[in-house]
CSV table of C-alpha atoms in Angstrom, one decimal:
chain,number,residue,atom,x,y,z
A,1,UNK,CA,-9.3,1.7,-19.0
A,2,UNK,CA,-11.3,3.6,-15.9
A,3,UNK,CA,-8.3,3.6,-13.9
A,4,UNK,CA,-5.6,5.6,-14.9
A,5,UNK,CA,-3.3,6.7,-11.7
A,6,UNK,CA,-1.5,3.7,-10.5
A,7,UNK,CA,-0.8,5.0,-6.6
A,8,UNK,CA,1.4,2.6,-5.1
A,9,UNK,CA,4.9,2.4,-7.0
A,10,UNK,CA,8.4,1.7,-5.8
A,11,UNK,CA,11.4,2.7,-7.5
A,12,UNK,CA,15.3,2.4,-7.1
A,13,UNK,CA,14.8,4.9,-4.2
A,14,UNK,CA,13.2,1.5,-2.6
A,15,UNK,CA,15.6,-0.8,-1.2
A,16,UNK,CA,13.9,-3.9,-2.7
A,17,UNK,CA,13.9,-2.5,-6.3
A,18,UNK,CA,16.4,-1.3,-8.5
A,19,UNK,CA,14.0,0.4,-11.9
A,20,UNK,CA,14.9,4.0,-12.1
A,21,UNK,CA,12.3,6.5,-11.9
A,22,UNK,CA,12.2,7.3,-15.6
A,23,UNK,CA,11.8,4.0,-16.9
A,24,UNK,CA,9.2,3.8,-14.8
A,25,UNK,CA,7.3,7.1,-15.9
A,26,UNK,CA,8.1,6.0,-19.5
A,27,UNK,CA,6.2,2.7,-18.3
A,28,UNK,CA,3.4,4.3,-17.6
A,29,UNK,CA,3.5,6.6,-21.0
A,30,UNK,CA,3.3,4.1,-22.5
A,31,UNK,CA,0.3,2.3,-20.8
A,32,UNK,CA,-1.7,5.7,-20.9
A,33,UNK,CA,-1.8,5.7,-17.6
A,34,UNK,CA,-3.0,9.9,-16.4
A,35,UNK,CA,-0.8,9.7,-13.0
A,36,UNK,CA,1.9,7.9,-11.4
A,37,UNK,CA,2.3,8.2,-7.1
A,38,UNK,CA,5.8,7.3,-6.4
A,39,UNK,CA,5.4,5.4,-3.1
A,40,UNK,CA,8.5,4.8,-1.8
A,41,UNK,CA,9.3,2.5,1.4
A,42,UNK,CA,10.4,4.0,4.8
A,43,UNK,CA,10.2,1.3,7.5
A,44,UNK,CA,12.5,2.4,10.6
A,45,UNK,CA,12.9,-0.4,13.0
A,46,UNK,CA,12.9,-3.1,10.3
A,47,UNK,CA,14.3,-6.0,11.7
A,48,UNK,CA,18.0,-7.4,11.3
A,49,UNK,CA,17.9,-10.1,8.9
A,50,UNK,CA,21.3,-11.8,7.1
A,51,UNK,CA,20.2,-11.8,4.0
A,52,UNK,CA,19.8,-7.3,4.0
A,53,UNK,CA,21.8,-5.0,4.4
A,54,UNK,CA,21.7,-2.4,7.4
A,55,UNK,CA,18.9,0.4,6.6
A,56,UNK,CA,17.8,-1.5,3.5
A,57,UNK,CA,14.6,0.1,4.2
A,58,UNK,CA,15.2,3.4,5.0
A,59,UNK,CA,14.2,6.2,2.6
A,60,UNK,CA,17.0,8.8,1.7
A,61,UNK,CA,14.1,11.3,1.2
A,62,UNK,CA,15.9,14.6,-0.3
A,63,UNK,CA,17.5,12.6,-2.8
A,64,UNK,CA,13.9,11.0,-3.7
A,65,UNK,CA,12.1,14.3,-4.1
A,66,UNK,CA,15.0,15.9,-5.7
A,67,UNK,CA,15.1,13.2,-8.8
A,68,UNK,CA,10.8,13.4,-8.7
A,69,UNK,CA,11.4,17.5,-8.7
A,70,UNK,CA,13.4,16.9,-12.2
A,71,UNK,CA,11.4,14.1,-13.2
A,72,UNK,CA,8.0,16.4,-13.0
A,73,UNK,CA,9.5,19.4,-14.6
A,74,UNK,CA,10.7,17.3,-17.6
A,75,UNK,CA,7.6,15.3,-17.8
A,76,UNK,CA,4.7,18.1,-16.7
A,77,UNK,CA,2.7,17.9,-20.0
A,78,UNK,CA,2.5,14.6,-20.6
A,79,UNK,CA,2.0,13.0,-16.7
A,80,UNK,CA,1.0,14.0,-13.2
A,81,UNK,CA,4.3,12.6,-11.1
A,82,UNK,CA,2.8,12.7,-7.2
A,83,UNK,CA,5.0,12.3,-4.0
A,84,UNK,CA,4.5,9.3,-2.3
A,85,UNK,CA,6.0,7.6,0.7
A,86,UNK,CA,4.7,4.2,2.0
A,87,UNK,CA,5.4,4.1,6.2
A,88,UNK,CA,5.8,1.0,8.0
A,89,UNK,CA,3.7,1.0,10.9
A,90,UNK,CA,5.5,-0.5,14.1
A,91,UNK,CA,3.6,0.5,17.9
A,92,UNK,CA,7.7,0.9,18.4
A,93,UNK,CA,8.1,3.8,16.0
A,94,UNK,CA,5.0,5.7,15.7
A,95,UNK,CA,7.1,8.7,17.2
A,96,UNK,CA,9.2,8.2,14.6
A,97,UNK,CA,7.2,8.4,12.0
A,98,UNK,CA,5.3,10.7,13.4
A,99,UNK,CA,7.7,13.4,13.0
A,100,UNK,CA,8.5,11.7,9.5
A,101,UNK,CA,5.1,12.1,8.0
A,102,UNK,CA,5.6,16.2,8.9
A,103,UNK,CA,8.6,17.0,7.7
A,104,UNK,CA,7.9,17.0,3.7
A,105,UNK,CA,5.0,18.3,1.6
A,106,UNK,CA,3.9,14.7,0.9
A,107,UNK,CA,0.5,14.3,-1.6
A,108,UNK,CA,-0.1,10.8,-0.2
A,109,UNK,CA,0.8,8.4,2.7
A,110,UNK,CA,0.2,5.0,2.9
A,111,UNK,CA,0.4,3.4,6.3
A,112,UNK,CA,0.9,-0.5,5.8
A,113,UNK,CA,2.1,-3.3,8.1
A,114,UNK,CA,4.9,-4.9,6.6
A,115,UNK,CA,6.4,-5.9,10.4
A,116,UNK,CA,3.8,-7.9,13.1
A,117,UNK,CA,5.6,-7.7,16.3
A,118,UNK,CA,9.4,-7.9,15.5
A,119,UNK,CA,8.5,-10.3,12.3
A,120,UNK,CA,8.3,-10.0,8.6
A,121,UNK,CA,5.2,-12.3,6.8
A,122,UNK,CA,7.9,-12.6,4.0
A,123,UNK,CA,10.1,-15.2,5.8
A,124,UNK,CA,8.3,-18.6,6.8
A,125,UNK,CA,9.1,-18.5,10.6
A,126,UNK,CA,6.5,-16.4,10.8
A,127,UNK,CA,4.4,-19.2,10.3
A,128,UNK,CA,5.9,-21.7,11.8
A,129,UNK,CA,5.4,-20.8,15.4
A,130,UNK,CA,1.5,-20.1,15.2
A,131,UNK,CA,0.3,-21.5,12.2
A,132,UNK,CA,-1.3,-20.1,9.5
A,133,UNK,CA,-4.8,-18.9,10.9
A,134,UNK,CA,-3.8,-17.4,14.0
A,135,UNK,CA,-0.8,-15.7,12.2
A,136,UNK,CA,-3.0,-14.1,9.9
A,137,UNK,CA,-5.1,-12.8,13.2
A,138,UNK,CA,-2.2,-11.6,14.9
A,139,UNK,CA,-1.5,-9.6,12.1
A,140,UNK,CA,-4.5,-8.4,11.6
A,141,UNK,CA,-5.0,-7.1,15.7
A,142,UNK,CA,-0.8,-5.5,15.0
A,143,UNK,CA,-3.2,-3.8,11.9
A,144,UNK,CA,-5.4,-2.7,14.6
A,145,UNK,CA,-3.1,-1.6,17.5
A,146,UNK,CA,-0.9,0.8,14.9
A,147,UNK,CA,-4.4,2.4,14.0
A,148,UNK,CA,-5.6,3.0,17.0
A,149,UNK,CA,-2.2,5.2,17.7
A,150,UNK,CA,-1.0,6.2,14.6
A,151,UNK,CA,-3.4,8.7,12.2
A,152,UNK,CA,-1.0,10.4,10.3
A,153,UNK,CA,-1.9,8.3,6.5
A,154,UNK,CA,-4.0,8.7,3.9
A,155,UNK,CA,-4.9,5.1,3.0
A,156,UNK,CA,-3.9,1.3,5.0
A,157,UNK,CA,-2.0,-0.2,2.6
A,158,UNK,CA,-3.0,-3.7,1.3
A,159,UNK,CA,-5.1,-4.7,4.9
A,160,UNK,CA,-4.3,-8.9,3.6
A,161,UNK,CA,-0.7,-8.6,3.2
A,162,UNK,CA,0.1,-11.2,5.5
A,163,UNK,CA,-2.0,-13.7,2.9
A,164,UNK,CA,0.5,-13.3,0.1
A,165,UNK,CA,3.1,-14.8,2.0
A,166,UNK,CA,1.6,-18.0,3.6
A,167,UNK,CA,1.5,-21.1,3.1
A,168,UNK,CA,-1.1,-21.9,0.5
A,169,UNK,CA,-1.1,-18.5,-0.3
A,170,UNK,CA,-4.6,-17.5,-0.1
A,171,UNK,CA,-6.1,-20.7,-0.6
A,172,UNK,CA,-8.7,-21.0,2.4
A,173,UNK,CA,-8.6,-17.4,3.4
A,174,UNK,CA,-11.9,-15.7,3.6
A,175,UNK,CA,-13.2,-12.6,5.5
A,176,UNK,CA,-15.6,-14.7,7.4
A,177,UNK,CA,-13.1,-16.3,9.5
A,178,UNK,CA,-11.8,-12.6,10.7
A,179,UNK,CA,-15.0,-10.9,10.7
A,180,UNK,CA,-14.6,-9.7,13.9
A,181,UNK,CA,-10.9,-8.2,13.8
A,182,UNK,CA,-11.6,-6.7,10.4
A,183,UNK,CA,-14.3,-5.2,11.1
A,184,UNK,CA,-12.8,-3.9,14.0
A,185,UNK,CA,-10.3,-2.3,11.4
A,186,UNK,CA,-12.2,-1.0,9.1
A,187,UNK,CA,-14.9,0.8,11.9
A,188,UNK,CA,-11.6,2.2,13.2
A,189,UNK,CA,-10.5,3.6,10.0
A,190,UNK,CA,-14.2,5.4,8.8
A,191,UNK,CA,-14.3,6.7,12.5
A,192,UNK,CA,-10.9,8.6,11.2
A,193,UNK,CA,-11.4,9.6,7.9
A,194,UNK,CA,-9.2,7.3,6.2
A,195,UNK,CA,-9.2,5.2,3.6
A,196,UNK,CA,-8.2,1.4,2.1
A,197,UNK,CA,-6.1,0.3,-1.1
A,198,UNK,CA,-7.2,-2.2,-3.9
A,199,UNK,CA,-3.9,-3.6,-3.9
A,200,UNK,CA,-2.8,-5.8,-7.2
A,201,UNK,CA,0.4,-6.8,-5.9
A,202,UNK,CA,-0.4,-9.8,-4.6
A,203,UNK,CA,-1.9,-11.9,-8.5
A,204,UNK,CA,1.9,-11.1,-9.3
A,205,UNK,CA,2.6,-13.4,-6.6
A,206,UNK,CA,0.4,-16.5,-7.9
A,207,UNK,CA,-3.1,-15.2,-5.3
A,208,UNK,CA,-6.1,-15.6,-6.9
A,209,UNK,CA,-7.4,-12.0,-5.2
A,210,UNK,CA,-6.5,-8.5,-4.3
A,211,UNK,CA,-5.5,-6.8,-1.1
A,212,UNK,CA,-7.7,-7.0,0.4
A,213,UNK,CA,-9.9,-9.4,-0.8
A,214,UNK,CA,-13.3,-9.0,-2.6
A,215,UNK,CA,-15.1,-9.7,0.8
A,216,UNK,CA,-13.0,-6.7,2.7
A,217,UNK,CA,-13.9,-4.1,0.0
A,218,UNK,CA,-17.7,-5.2,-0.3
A,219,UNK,CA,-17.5,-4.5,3.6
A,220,UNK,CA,-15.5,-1.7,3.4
A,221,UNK,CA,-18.6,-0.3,1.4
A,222,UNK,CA,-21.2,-1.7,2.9
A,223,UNK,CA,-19.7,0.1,6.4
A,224,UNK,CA,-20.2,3.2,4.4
A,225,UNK,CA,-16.3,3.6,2.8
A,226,UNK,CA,-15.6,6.1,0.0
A,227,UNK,CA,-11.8,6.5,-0.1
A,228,UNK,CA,-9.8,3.8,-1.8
A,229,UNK,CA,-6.9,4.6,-3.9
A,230,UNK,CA,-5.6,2.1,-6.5
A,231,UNK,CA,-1.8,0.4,-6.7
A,232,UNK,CA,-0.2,-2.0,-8.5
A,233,UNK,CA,2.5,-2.0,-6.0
A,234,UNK,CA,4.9,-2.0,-8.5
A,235,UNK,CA,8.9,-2.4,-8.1
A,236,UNK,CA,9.7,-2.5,-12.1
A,237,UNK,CA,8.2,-1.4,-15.4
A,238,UNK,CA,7.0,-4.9,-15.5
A,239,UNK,CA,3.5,-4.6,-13.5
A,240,UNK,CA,2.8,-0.9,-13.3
A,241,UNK,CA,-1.0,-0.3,-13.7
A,242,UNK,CA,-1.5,-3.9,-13.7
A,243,UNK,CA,-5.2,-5.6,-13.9
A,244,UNK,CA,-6.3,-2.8,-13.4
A,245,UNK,CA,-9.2,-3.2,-15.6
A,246,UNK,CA,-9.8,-6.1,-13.5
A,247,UNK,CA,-10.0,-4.1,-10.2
A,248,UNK,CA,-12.8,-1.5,-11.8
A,249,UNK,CA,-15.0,-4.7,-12.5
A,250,UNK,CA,-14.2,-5.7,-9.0
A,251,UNK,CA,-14.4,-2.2,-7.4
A,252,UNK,CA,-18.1,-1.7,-9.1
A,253,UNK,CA,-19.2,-5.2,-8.1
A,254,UNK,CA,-18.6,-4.0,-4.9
A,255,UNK,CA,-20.6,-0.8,-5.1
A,256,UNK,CA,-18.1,1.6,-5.5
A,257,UNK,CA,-18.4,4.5,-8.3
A,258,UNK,CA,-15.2,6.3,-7.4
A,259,UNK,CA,-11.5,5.9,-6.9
A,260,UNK,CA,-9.1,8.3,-4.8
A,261,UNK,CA,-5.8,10.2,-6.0
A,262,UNK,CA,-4.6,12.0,-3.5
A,263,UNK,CA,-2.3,15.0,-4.0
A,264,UNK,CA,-1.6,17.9,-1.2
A,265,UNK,CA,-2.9,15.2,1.0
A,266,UNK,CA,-6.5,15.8,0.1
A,267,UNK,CA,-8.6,13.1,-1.8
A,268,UNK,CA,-10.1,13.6,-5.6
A,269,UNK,CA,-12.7,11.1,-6.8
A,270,UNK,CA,-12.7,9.6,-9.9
A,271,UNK,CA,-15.8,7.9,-11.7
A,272,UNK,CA,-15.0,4.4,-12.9
């Protein structure tokens, strides 16, 4: 298997999953993967919705790095064990995490878009109001506006996310249809020095492509784009390093020869 660090993992320390960080290592033992980036979620200003509780997405971060302090001592001959943390990007809380993203020694930070103005793809009535085409555009220009003010990440987390949610999934979803915006995005992130995700969450769900999409990456390159990390965006032992041999066909069909892991914040490349 070319790719061995899975960088996009959530454990118990995530509200939305409940796998301890052991089982998870043991996991990826197992699997043979090299390294494992815990990734876990910090979104302030989620929005309140009845079916979660209060701060369901807020990261209790000392007690994270404390377990993944004991976790890397115990395993530090058999695994790299990286500290991750994945930030919700709101135009709302960019101060926020602005101070967030400087107060630990983080290796990596993804910045996703889990929240488009006040709303969360995951629950239909996201939909509902615009439809599906221009919901996925509105996304995609919230993508942009937290870009252009926030710069404080490594990677933007699956760019598509919005896809995996909608109706039909991503059955007619194609780059062509937001050229413009995603270019847009991905201009924006080169002129930054940052990079994308291939993330394979999103086959889990039923989607017959990545985040982002086969187009997005072949653009990504084509714009000139280097840096691209690798996560299953994993929340259980289940899917951790997941098609990932997959993704290397996919990632050289695109013309890439490297992957990123980042640790201290700085990125190493990896031949596929």
């Amino acid at each position: 298997m070319p790719i061995t660090a899975d960088c996009h993992l959530h454990s118990s320390f995530s509200g939305d999953s409940d796998t301890p960080m052991e089982d998870m290592i043991q996991q990826g033992l197992r699997q043979g993967l090299s390294t494992l980036c815990f990734t876990e979620h910090n979104d302030f200003d989620y929005p309140v919705y009845p079916d979660l509780p209060e701060s369901y997405f807020l990261l209790n971060t000392d007690s994270y790095l404390y377990d993944l302090a004991s976790m890397k001592e115990k395993y530090q001959d058999k695994i790299r064990l990286l500290f991750g943390v994945e930030l919700g990007l709101q135009p709302e809380c960019m101060r926020a995490n602005a101070v967030y993203a400087k107060s630990h020694e983080f290796d990596f930070i993804i910045g996703s878009s889990h929240i488009c103005h006040g709303k969360d793809p995951y629950y239909p009535g996201f939909f509902e109001d615009l439809g599906k085409e221009a919901a996925i555009r509105e996304y995609f220009e919230s993508i942009l506006e937290n870009a252009k003010k926030f710069s404080n990440f490594d990677v933007y987390g699956h760019l598509d996310y919005v896809v995996r949610y909608a109706p039909g999934q991503d059955e007619g979803y194609a780059y062509e249809t937001y050229r413009d915006i995603l270019d847009e995005i991905l201009k924006l992130l080169l002129e930054k020095g940052k990079g994308i995700e291939l993330n394979t969450g999103g086959l889990k769900s039923g989607m017959k492509d990545f985040h982002p999409c086969m187009e997005v990456l072949k653009r990504y390159r084509e714009l000139g784009g280097e840096i691209l990390t690798v996560g299953s965006d994993s929340h259980d032992t289940q899917h951790i390093g997941e098609h990932f041999s997959r993704a290397a066909e996919v990632l050289t069909a695109c013309g890439f020869r490297y992957y990123c892991v980042f640790e201290k914040r700085i990125a190493q490349f990896h031949k596929l």
